[in-house]
XYZ file of C-alpha atoms in Angstrom:
389
model
C 10.519 -2.644 23.646
C 9.230 0.896 24.298
C 9.544 3.116 21.220
C 7.872 6.461 20.657
C 6.075 7.423 17.479
C 5.312 10.952 16.332
C 2.191 11.655 14.292
C 2.682 10.642 10.657
C 2.610 12.896 7.619
C 0.227 11.648 4.923
C 0.344 12.820 1.295
C -2.586 11.543 -0.759
C -2.485 11.189 -4.528
C -3.466 14.560 -5.966
C -5.393 13.225 -8.971
C -8.914 12.220 -7.999
C -10.112 9.150 -9.905
C -13.821 8.479 -9.589
C -15.189 4.944 -9.536
C -17.660 5.896 -12.275
C -14.697 6.831 -14.527
C -13.144 3.413 -14.003
C -16.466 1.681 -14.653
C -16.940 3.654 -17.880
C -13.410 2.822 -19.044
C -13.839 -0.894 -18.302
C -17.291 -1.012 -19.965
C -15.839 0.576 -23.102
C -12.808 -1.695 -23.268
C -14.380 -5.023 -22.276
C -18.058 -4.847 -23.268
C -18.306 -8.582 -23.900
C -16.443 -9.909 -20.851
C -18.411 -12.600 -18.971
C -18.501 -10.353 -15.923
C -19.504 -7.181 -17.825
C -23.121 -7.208 -16.574
C -21.819 -7.315 -12.990
C -19.414 -4.370 -13.184
C -21.720 -1.792 -11.636
C -22.689 -4.051 -8.750
C -19.082 -5.019 -8.030
C -18.004 -1.387 -8.088
C -20.767 -0.405 -5.660
C -19.871 -3.259 -3.298
C -16.369 -1.846 -2.716
C -17.814 1.229 -0.997
C -15.148 3.322 -2.735
C -16.420 6.256 -4.771
C -13.121 8.036 -5.346
C -9.419 7.483 -4.767
C -6.298 9.640 -5.188
C -3.576 8.729 -7.669
C -0.163 10.274 -8.146
C -0.797 10.349 -11.911
C -4.137 10.806 -13.711
C -6.242 7.938 -15.049
C -5.416 9.049 -18.601
C -1.791 8.099 -17.947
C -2.754 4.516 -17.066
C -5.012 3.931 -20.077
C -2.980 5.757 -22.739
C -1.597 3.600 -25.564
C 2.099 2.905 -25.740
C 4.526 4.299 -28.245
C 4.082 1.305 -30.506
C 7.720 0.360 -30.848
C 10.132 1.111 -33.693
C 7.839 0.969 -36.720
C 10.477 2.566 -38.955
C 12.711 -0.449 -38.376
C 9.721 -2.732 -39.034
C 9.117 -0.984 -42.364
C 12.731 -1.478 -43.390
C 12.445 -5.173 -42.556
C 9.321 -5.526 -44.693
C 11.035 -3.919 -47.675
C 14.072 -6.177 -47.256
C 11.732 -9.150 -47.171
C 10.316 -8.290 -50.600
C 7.385 -5.973 -49.826
C 6.951 -3.059 -52.183
C 7.260 0.442 -50.740
C 3.499 0.899 -51.095
C 2.648 -2.420 -49.395
C 5.084 -1.690 -46.557
C 3.469 1.727 -46.047
C 0.024 0.118 -45.882
C 1.191 -2.434 -43.282
C 2.770 0.262 -41.118
C -0.335 2.450 -41.371
C -2.452 -0.481 -40.206
C -0.115 -1.110 -37.273
C -0.212 2.562 -36.283
C -4.008 2.400 -36.128
C -3.879 -0.356 -33.478
C -3.294 0.995 -29.954
C -0.181 -0.628 -28.562
C 0.071 -1.462 -24.837
C 2.496 0.581 -22.798
C 5.850 -0.961 -22.026
C 7.186 -1.468 -18.511
C 9.334 1.628 -18.934
C 6.461 3.773 -20.222
C 4.273 2.749 -17.304
C 6.773 2.651 -14.457
C 9.193 5.536 -15.115
C 6.692 8.393 -14.506
C 5.344 6.603 -11.420
C 8.860 6.163 -10.001
C 9.476 9.891 -10.323
C 6.209 10.554 -8.503
C 7.046 8.037 -5.757
C 10.301 9.880 -5.051
C 8.650 13.304 -5.050
C 5.768 12.231 -2.814
C 8.165 10.377 -0.503
C 10.277 13.495 -0.089
C 7.212 15.598 0.756
C 6.064 13.051 3.333
C 9.550 12.831 4.872
C 9.849 16.602 5.209
C 6.367 16.715 6.721
C 7.197 14.036 9.291
C 10.399 15.802 10.333
C 8.519 19.074 10.741
C 5.864 17.349 12.878
C 8.595 15.846 15.070
C 10.433 19.168 15.391
C 13.559 17.701 13.807
C 15.804 18.358 10.822
C 17.168 15.948 8.233
C 20.528 16.177 9.991
C 18.973 14.564 13.098
C 18.057 11.322 11.293
C 20.258 8.345 12.222
C 18.385 5.722 10.228
C 16.007 5.797 7.262
C 13.629 2.894 6.585
C 11.830 3.004 3.247
C 9.305 0.818 1.470
C 7.866 0.870 -2.059
C 6.789 -2.304 -3.801
C 5.153 -1.237 -7.054
C 8.007 0.791 -8.575
C 11.201 -1.201 -7.975
C 14.424 0.637 -8.676
C 18.132 0.349 -7.903
C 19.349 2.577 -6.320
C 16.048 2.775 -4.473
C 13.885 5.185 -2.551
C 16.313 5.189 0.385
C 19.181 6.565 -1.683
C 16.887 8.981 -3.511
C 15.688 10.473 -0.219
C 19.177 10.500 1.264
C 20.131 12.854 -1.577
C 16.896 14.848 -1.777
C 16.519 15.737 1.923
C 19.627 15.466 2.262
C 20.649 13.127 5.086
C 23.999 12.830 6.812
C 26.536 10.636 5.078
C 26.590 8.205 8.020
C 22.817 7.708 8.159
C 21.893 4.015 8.065
C 19.700 3.261 5.024
C 17.328 0.276 5.213
C 15.207 -0.178 2.064
C 12.418 -2.756 1.939
C 10.901 -3.204 -1.500
C 8.849 -6.339 -0.824
C 6.961 -5.591 2.389
C 3.968 -4.304 0.420
C 0.832 -4.046 2.603
C 2.670 -4.962 5.802
C 5.151 -2.086 5.465
C 3.375 0.166 7.954
C 3.500 -2.187 10.917
C 6.725 -4.011 10.022
C 8.705 -0.788 9.563
C 7.567 0.362 12.995
C 8.539 -2.989 14.525
C 12.005 -2.695 12.972
C 12.320 0.925 14.081
C 11.395 -0.116 17.620
C 14.170 -2.731 17.626
C 16.664 -0.148 16.384
C 15.873 2.394 19.088
C 15.812 -0.343 21.732
C 19.454 -1.003 20.839
C 20.240 2.732 21.007
C 17.598 4.922 22.704
C 19.210 8.080 21.344
C 18.723 6.932 17.757
C 16.237 8.806 15.529
C 14.536 6.644 12.873
C 12.606 8.091 9.935
C 10.152 5.756 8.187
C 8.944 6.624 4.653
C 6.494 4.532 2.612
C 5.553 5.750 -0.863
C 3.358 3.565 -3.063
C 1.989 4.180 -6.565
C -0.399 1.247 -6.505
C -2.126 2.661 -9.574
C 0.677 1.154 -11.680
C -1.144 -2.174 -11.283
C -4.101 -0.774 -13.278
C -3.761 -2.808 -16.479
C -6.417 -1.858 -19.091
C -5.932 -4.927 -21.279
C -6.577 -7.468 -18.500
C -9.996 -9.057 -18.896
C -10.225 -11.153 -15.731
C -12.670 -10.527 -12.913
C -9.769 -10.261 -10.480
C -8.222 -7.522 -12.611
C -11.491 -5.586 -12.484
C -11.390 -5.691 -8.680
C -7.760 -4.522 -8.648
C -8.729 -1.552 -10.826
C -11.363 -0.506 -8.304
C -9.417 -0.872 -5.070
C -6.042 0.820 -5.115
C -5.018 4.353 -4.155
C -1.616 6.095 -4.179
C -0.212 7.511 -0.952
C 3.081 8.527 0.656
C 3.457 8.514 4.431
C 6.278 9.110 6.873
C 6.825 9.199 10.626
C 9.625 9.588 13.161
C 10.345 6.918 15.789
C 12.596 7.603 18.803
C 13.819 5.636 21.779
C 12.908 8.351 24.262
C 9.637 10.275 24.519
C 9.491 13.667 22.858
C 6.918 16.437 23.274
C 5.692 15.497 19.779
C 5.298 11.757 20.528
C 1.724 10.467 20.193
C 2.024 6.686 20.609
C 4.256 4.394 22.656
C 4.896 1.009 21.061
C 5.227 -1.760 23.650
C 5.241 -5.082 21.760
C 5.374 -6.536 18.252
C 4.143 -9.818 16.773
C 4.949 -11.451 13.425
C 3.242 -14.350 11.698
C 3.696 -16.059 8.327
C 1.362 -18.695 6.880
C 3.135 -21.543 5.061
C 2.328 -22.389 1.449
C 0.386 -19.175 0.714
C 2.847 -17.475 -1.648
C 0.564 -17.840 -4.653
C -2.526 -16.161 -3.175
C -1.422 -12.553 -3.772
C 1.554 -11.546 -5.862
C 3.057 -8.976 -8.221
C 4.058 -10.097 -11.710
C 6.115 -8.017 -14.109
C 5.020 -8.524 -17.711
C 5.750 -6.752 -20.988
C 3.160 -4.053 -20.261
C 4.096 -3.439 -16.626
C 3.241 -4.628 -13.134
C 0.208 -6.828 -12.525
C -1.281 -7.563 -9.118
C -2.623 -11.125 -9.159
C -4.881 -12.368 -6.410
C -6.608 -15.633 -5.631
C -10.145 -15.816 -4.249
C -8.798 -17.921 -1.377
C -6.809 -14.927 -0.165
C -9.319 -13.329 2.236
C -9.835 -16.603 4.096
C -6.070 -16.989 4.504
C -5.789 -13.413 5.804
C -8.488 -14.314 8.336
C -6.175 -17.013 9.653
C -3.589 -14.343 10.505
C -6.278 -12.390 12.353
C -7.112 -15.478 14.422
C -3.423 -15.883 15.235
C -3.229 -12.222 16.322
C -6.190 -12.632 18.676
C -4.356 -15.556 20.271
C -1.195 -13.440 20.693
C -3.193 -10.741 22.474
C -5.025 -13.342 24.591
C -1.758 -14.849 25.826
C -0.204 -11.409 26.320
C -3.047 -10.346 28.605
C -4.144 -13.706 30.031
C -3.612 -12.385 33.580
C -6.175 -9.649 32.968
C -8.601 -11.036 30.373
C -11.723 -9.406 31.759
C -10.607 -5.775 31.812
C -8.047 -5.414 29.010
C -9.124 -4.501 25.517
C -7.853 -2.151 22.810
C -9.565 1.220 22.569
C -8.669 1.563 18.896
C -7.728 -1.032 16.279
C -5.723 0.384 13.357
C -5.982 -2.454 10.865
C -5.125 -2.848 7.202
C -6.444 -6.277 6.241
C -6.838 -5.438 2.546
C -10.602 -5.529 2.202
C -14.012 -5.230 3.810
C -14.513 -8.986 4.159
C -11.621 -9.272 6.596
C -12.750 -6.174 8.499
C -16.114 -7.882 8.963
C -14.361 -11.065 10.072
C -12.347 -9.102 12.643
C -15.525 -7.625 14.082
C -17.198 -11.040 14.213
C -14.299 -12.825 15.919
C -13.022 -10.288 18.456
C -14.069 -10.987 22.074
C -17.671 -10.105 22.874
C -16.633 -7.892 25.800
C -14.637 -5.550 23.576
C -16.372 -2.265 22.684
C -17.850 -1.669 19.263
C -16.388 0.817 16.809
C -12.763 -0.257 17.226
C -12.338 -0.333 13.430
C -13.966 3.032 12.744
C -10.816 4.673 11.395
C -9.873 1.602 9.352
C -13.237 1.640 7.631
C -13.023 5.389 7.073
C -9.635 5.048 5.386
C -10.841 2.234 3.136
C -13.673 4.354 1.675
C -11.054 6.181 -0.401
C -9.076 3.135 -1.493
C -6.652 0.439 -0.440
C -3.335 2.200 0.309
C -1.201 -0.894 0.718
C 1.794 -0.355 2.976
C 0.817 3.259 3.629
C -2.604 2.316 5.013
C -1.795 1.889 8.720
C -0.098 5.308 8.877
C -3.116 6.883 7.185
C -5.455 5.152 9.659
C -3.281 6.238 12.581
C -3.327 9.822 11.323
C -7.143 9.745 11.199
C -7.255 8.588 14.816
C -4.826 11.334 15.820
C -6.800 14.030 13.999
C -9.971 12.840 15.722
C -8.369 13.448 19.124
C -7.677 9.953 20.404
C -7.462 10.167 24.206
C -4.202 9.741 26.093
C -4.031 6.352 27.772
C -5.984 4.618 25.013
C -4.652 1.188 24.168
C -3.962 0.708 20.476
C -3.363 -2.347 18.282
C -1.898 -1.898 14.800
C -2.239 -4.771 12.317
C -1.468 -5.436 8.662
C -1.213 -8.472 6.406
C 0.582 -8.730 3.079
C 1.252 -11.134 0.201
C 3.169 -14.110 1.459
C 0.911 -14.379 3.469
C 2.623 -12.577 6.304
C 1.371 -10.282 9.057
C 2.749 -7.968 11.725
C 0.942 -6.362 14.631
C 1.988 -3.934 17.345
C 0.434 -3.038 20.660
C 0.922 0.202 22.557
C -0.553 3.182 24.339
C -1.688 6.597 23.152
C 0.218 9.440 24.797
């Protein structure tokens, strides 16, 4: 399978959003929610004090335009209201903050996703010592700002890419985008070792911040997500800029788990809905991954172990489960970079590239064995195994 990965470019959201700001906003909007007394404790338990968004918090909590009140006034008058009564009704409606519409919430984020994606793509090409004209295939992923044409076409024009570049958009990979895009890229370069694949993942997860939601799960969503764009080049032959060789990929999907994590589009935008059973189901994919690695190295079980585990499981509970269930002989600290990344938010599909970049910046030693893992709504997971160059 051997494919060669250059160090990724990582562009964090430029607007810092502090956890205390979110807590203050939620306290002010939902003071009587059943979980209101627990907000501070829940926020502290995430371990996240700040996260970067592509757009400021004020954009997420701003009221909507309120619709066409002029037309509403005309309808009231036609229905028999006096001019004065119609004016009073409209004035009352104007005093009530209206929720943002899907367009009001998503359109600015989509513009940011394209801009951040372009910056990440240009950064990755520079790291790899390549130009846009060298790209034979572009794989893109963005789940929270769906559009048609999508991010692939936007980047093909912005960079620009050659007219014969293969474009492969994936709008529903979500959290598994980092590992699954690399697995697909590895298959593409295995078929043609001279092929150059550019992977770009740009996610504005902050669009799932829905101020009106008053569920405990919605509170947790508010606290977790960060916005990030990442990109990396994958080739079929080693380059001087290559940092990781990918040797094998594994995929796993759990049946009947579609309802545990999902995106729903409602009148006021995109909502991320999660079930409390989700972490336990994600743990099942971790167990399946351990079995894949056990079988892969069953001829050398005593001496083989990863030197670094670049894992995006979605939360601290699964990270703890991974540490508890990995073989006793494996060294401690394998998840150091995963934990470090999570302290500034859940980056969804961009997470694994961010974690990999942290390992690279820390000077991961050549010859280190690496395992990359991610799980996503579905529930579906992909892992890769390889060696640091």
